[in-house]
CSV table of C-alpha atoms and ligand atoms in Angstrom, one decimal:
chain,number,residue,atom,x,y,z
A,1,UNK,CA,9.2,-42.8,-9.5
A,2,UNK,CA,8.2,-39.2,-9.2
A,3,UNK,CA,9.5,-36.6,-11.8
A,4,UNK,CA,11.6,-33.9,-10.6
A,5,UNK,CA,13.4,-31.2,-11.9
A,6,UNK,CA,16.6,-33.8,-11.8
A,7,UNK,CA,14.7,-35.8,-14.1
A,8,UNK,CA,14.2,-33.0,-16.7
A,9,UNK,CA,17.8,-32.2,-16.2
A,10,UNK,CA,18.7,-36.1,-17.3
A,11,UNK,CA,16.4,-35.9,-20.4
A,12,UNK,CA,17.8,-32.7,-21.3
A,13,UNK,CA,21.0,-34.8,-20.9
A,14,UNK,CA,20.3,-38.1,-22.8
A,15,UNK,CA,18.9,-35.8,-25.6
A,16,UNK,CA,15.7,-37.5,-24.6
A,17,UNK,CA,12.3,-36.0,-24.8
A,18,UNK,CA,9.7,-35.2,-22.0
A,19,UNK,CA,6.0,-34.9,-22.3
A,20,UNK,CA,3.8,-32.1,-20.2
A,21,UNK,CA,0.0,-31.1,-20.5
A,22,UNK,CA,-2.2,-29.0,-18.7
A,23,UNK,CA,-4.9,-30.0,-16.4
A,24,UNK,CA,-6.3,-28.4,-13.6
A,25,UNK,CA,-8.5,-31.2,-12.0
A,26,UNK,CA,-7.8,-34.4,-9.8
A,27,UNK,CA,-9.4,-36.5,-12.5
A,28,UNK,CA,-7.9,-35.6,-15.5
A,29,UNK,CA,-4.5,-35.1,-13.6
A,30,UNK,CA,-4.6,-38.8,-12.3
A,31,UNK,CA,-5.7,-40.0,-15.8
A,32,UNK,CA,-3.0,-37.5,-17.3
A,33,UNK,CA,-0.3,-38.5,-14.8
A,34,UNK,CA,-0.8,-42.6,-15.1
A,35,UNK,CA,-0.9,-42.1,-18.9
A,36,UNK,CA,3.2,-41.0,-18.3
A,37,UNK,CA,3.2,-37.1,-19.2
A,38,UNK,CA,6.0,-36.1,-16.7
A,39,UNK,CA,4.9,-32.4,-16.1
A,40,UNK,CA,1.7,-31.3,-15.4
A,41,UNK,CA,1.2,-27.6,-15.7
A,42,UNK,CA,-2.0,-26.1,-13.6
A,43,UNK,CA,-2.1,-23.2,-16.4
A,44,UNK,CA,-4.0,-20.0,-16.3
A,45,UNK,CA,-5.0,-20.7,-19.9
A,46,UNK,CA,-8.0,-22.2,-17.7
A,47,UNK,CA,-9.1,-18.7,-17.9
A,48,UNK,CA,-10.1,-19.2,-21.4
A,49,UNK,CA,-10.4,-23.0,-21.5
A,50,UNK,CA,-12.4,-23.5,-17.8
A,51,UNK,CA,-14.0,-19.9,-17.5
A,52,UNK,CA,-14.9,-18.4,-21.2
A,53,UNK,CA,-12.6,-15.6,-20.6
A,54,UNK,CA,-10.9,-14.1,-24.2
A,55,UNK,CA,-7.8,-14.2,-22.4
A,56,UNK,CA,-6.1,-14.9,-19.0
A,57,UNK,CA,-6.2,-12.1,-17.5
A,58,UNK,CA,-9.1,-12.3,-15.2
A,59,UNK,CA,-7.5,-15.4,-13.1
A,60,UNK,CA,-7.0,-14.7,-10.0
A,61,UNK,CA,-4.3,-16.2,-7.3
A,62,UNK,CA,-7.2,-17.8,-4.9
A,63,UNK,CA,-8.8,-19.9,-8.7
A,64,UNK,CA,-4.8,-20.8,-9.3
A,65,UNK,CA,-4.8,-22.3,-5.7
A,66,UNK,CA,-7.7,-23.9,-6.0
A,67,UNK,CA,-7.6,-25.6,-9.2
A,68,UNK,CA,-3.1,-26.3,-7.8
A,69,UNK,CA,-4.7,-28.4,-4.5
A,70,UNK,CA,-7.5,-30.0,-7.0
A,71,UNK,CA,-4.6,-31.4,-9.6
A,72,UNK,CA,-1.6,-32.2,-6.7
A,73,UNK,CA,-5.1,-34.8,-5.2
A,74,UNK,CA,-4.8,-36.5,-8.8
A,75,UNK,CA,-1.4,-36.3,-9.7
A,76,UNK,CA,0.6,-39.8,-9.7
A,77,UNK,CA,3.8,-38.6,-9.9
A,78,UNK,CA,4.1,-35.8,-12.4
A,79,UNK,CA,6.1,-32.5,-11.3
A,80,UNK,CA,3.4,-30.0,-11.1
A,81,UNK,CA,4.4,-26.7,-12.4
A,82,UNK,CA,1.6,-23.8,-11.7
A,83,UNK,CA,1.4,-20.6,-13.7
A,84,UNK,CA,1.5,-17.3,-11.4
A,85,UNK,CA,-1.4,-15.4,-12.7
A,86,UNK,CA,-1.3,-11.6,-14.2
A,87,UNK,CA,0.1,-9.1,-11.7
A,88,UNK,CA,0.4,-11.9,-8.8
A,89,UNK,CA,4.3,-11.3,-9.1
A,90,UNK,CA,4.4,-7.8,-10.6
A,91,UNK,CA,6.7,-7.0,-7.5
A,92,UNK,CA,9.4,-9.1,-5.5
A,93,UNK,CA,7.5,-8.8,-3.1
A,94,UNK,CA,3.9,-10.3,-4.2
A,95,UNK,CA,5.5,-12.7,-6.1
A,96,UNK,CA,7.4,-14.6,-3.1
A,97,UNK,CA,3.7,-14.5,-1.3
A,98,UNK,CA,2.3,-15.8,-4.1
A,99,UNK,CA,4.5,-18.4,-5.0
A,100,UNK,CA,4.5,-19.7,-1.4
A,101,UNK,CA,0.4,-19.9,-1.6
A,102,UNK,CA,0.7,-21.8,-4.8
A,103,UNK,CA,3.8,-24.4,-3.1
A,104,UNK,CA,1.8,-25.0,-0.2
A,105,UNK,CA,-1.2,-25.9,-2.3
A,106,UNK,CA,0.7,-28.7,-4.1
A,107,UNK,CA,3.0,-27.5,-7.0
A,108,UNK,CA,6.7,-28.4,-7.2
A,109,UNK,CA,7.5,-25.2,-9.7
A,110,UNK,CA,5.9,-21.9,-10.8
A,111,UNK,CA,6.0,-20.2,-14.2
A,112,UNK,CA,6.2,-16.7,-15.0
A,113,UNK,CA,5.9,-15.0,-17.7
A,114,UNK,CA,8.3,-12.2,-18.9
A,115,UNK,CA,11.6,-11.1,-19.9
A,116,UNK,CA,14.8,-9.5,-18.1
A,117,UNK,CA,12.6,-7.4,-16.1
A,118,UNK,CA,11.9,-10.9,-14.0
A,119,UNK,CA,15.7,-11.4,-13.1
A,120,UNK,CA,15.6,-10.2,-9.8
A,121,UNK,CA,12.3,-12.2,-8.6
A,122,UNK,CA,13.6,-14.7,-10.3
A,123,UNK,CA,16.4,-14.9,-7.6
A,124,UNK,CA,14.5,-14.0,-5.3
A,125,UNK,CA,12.1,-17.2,-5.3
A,126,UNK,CA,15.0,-19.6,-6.5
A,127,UNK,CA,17.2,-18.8,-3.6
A,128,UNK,CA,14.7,-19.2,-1.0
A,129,UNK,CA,13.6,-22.8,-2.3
A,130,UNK,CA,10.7,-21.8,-5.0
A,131,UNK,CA,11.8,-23.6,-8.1
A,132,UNK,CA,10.9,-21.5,-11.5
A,133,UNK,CA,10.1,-21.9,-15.4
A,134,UNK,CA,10.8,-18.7,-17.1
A,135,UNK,CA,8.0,-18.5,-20.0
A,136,UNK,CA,9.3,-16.7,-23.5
A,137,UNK,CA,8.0,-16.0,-26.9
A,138,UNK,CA,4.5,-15.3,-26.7
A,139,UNK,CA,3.3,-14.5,-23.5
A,140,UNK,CA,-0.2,-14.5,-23.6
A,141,UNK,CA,-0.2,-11.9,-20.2
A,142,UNK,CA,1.1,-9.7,-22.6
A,143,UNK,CA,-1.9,-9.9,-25.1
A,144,UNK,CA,-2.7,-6.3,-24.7
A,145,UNK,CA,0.9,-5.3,-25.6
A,146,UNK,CA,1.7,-7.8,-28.3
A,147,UNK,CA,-1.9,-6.2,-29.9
A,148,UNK,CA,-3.3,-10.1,-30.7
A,149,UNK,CA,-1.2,-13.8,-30.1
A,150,UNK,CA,1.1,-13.9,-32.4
A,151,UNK,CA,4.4,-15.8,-33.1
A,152,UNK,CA,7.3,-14.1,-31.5
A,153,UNK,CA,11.0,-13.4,-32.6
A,154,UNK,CA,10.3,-13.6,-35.6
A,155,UNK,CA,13.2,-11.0,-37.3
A,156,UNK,CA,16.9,-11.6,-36.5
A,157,UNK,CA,16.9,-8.7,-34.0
A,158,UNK,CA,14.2,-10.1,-31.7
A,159,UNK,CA,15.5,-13.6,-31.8
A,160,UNK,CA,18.8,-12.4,-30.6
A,161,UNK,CA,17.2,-10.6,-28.0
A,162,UNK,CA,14.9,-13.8,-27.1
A,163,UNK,CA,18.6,-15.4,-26.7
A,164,UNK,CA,19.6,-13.0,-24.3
A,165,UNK,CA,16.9,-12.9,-22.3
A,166,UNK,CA,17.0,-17.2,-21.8
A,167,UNK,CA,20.3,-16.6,-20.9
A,168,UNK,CA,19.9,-13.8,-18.8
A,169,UNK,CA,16.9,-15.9,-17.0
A,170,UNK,CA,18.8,-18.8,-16.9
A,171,UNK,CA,21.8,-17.2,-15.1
A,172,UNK,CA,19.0,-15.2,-12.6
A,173,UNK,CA,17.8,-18.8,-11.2
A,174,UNK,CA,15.5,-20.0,-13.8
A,175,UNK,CA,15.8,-23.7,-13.7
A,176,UNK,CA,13.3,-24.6,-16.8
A,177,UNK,CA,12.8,-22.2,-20.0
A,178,UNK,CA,8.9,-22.7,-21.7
A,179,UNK,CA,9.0,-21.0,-25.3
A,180,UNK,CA,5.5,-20.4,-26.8
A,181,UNK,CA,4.7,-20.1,-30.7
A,182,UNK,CA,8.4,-19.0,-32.0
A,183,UNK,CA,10.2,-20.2,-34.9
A,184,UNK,CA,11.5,-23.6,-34.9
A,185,UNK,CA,15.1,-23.1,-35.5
A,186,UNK,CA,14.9,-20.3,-33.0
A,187,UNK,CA,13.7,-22.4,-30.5
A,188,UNK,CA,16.4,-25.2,-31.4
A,189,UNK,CA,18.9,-22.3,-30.7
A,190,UNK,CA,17.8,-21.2,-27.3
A,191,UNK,CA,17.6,-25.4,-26.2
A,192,UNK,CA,21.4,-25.0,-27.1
A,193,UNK,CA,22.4,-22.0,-25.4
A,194,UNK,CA,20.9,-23.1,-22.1
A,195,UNK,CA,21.5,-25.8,-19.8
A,196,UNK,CA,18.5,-25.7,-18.5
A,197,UNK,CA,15.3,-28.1,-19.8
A,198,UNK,CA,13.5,-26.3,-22.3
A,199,UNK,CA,9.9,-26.6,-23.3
A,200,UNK,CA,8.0,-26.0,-26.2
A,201,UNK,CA,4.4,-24.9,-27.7
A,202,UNK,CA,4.7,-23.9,-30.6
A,203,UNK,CA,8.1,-24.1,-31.1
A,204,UNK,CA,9.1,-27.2,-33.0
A,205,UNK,CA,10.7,-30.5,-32.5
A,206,UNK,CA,14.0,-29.4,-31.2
A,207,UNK,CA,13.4,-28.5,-27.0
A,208,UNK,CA,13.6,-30.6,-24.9
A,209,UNK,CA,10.4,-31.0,-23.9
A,210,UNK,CA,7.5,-30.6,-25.2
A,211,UNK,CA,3.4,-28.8,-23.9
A,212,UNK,CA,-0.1,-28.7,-25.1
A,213,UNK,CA,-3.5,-27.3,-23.5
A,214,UNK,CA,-5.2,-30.8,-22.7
A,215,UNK,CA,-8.5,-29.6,-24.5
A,216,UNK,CA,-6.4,-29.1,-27.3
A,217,UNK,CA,-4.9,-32.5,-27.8
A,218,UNK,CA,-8.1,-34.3,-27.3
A,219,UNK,CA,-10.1,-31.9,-29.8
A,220,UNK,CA,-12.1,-29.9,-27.9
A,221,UNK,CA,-11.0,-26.5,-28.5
A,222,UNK,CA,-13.4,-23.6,-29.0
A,223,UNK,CA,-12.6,-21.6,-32.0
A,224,UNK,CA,-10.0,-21.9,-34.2
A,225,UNK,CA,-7.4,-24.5,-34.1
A,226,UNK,CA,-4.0,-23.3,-33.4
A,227,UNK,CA,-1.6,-24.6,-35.9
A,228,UNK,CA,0.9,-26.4,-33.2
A,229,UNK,CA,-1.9,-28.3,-31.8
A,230,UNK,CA,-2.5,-32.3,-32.7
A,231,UNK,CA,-5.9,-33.8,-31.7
A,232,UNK,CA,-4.9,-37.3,-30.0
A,233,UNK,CA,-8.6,-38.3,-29.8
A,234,UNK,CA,-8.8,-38.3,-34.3
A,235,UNK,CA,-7.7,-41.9,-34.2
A,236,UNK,CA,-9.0,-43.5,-30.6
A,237,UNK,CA,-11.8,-43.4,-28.7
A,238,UNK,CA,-10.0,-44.1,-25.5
A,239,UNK,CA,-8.8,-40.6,-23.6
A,240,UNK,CA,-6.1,-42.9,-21.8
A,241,UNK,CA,-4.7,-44.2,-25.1
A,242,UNK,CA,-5.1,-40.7,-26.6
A,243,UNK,CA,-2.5,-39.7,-23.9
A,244,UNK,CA,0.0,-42.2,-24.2
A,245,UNK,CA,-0.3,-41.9,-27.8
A,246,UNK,CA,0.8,-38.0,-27.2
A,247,UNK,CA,3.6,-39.2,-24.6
A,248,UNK,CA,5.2,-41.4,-27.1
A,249,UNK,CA,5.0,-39.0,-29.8
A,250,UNK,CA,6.8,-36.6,-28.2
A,251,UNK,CA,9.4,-39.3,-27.1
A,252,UNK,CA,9.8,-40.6,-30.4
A,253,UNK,CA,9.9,-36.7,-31.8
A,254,UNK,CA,7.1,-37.7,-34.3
A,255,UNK,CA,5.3,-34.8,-32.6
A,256,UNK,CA,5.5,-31.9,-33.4
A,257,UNK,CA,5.4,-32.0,-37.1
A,258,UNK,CA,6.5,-30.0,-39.6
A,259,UNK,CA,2.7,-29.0,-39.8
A,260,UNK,CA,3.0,-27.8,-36.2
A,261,UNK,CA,5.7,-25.7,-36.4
A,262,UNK,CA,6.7,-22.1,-37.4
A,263,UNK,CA,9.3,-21.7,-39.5
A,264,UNK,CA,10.3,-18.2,-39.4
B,1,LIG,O1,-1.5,-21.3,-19.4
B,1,LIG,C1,-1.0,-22.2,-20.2
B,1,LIG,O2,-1.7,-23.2,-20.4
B,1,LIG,C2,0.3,-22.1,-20.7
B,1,LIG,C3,0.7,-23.1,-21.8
B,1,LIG,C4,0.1,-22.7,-23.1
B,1,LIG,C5,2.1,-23.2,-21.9
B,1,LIG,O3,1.0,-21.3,-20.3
């Protein structure tokens, strides 16, 4: 049965835990998609990961369309979740065109990333049929402000704030919350506060759901190794087993790891 948004909801529910990975081709995304992850995010991380960039900011809207109709071909199922990429929803405006480009080409949700400042397009999109992931913590479209990727609300003051602003988003439309590289028990606070599914990178084992880059988990990452990210590949040689190893993991909240996680 295909994932929805109903069936985050239900895991978020059960207390369960749900599995998501980026891809952003039809082969990996049917490989991903039959091994059971239940979100598949078309993420503009494939700025660095497909196209060399140092960051994310050079992807443009017609490369997230492209690479959103290459991965809804593969999918099996999955709810597809496609990032909008830097200054493609900088006004109301642009974003509704954007997020329409991105829904025709196959994705069932968009993710933004940002703060208060997004409460209005958040709205905006929700109320005319564009579901939406609010992304918090560190936002690497931000990378330029932030001065380097680094974990986020980390002092009592800027994890209140990070509370607010969930809240805030969640009350603006936002139907999922992603929090990226913030402290674990920060994290576990914000899954409370909400009712809405909350995933995590980063962020320990307490969301409700849980993300990697795909060339992460399977070992392939260029540079240094982030310290949230598990290769899947160390003990197979089977991608498809890899995967479901991951999926379970994360059911079984074996994954992440206290090694993953930040604690403060
Ligand atoms: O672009 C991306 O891959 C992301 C994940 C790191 C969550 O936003």
């Amino acid at each position: 049965m295909a994932v929805t948004i109903n069936t985050l909801r239900e895991f978020k529910q059960k207390g369960e835990a749900f599995a998501a990975l980026t891809s952003y081709d039809a082969t990996f995304s049917q490989v991903v998609s039959e091994a059971g992850v239940h979100v598949i995010l078309i993420g503009d991380s494939l700025g660095m990961v497909l196209q060399g960039h140092d960051s994310t900011l050079p992807v443009t809207m017609d490369q997230m369309v492209y690479h959103v109709s290459c991965v809804a071909k593969g999918n099996r199922g999955s709810l597809i979740m496609a990032d909008m990429p830097f200054m493609s929803y900088g006004t109301v405006e642009s974003a509704l065109e954007n997020a329409a480009e991105l829904m025709r080409a196959g994705a069932h949700m968009v993710k933004l990333e940002g703060t208060d400042w997004m409460k209005e397009t958040i709205t905006a999109l929700t109320e005319r049929a564009v579901p939406v992931c609010a992304h918090l913590g560190l936002t690497p479209q931000f990378v330029n402000k932030f001065g380097g990727y680094k974990v986020q609300g980390r002092d009592e003051k800027a994890a209140e704030m990070m509370i607010e602003h969930a809240c805030e988003l969640e009350a603006a439309g936002a139907d999922v919350i992603l929090l990226e590289c913030v402290p674990a028990p920060l994290a576990a606070r914000i899954a409370q506060a909400v009712r809405a599914p909350v995933i995590g990178i980063g962020a320990g084992p307490d969301t409700d759901g849980q993300i990697l880059v795909l060339h992460d988990m399977l070992g392939i990452t260029s540079g240094r190794k982030p310290r949230f990210v598990k290769n899947f590949l160390a003990e197979t040689d089977s991608i498809q087993d890899a995967l479901q190893a991951y999926v379970k993991a994360v059911g079984e909240r074996t994954f992440p790891a206290e090694e993953h996680t930040f604690k403060a």
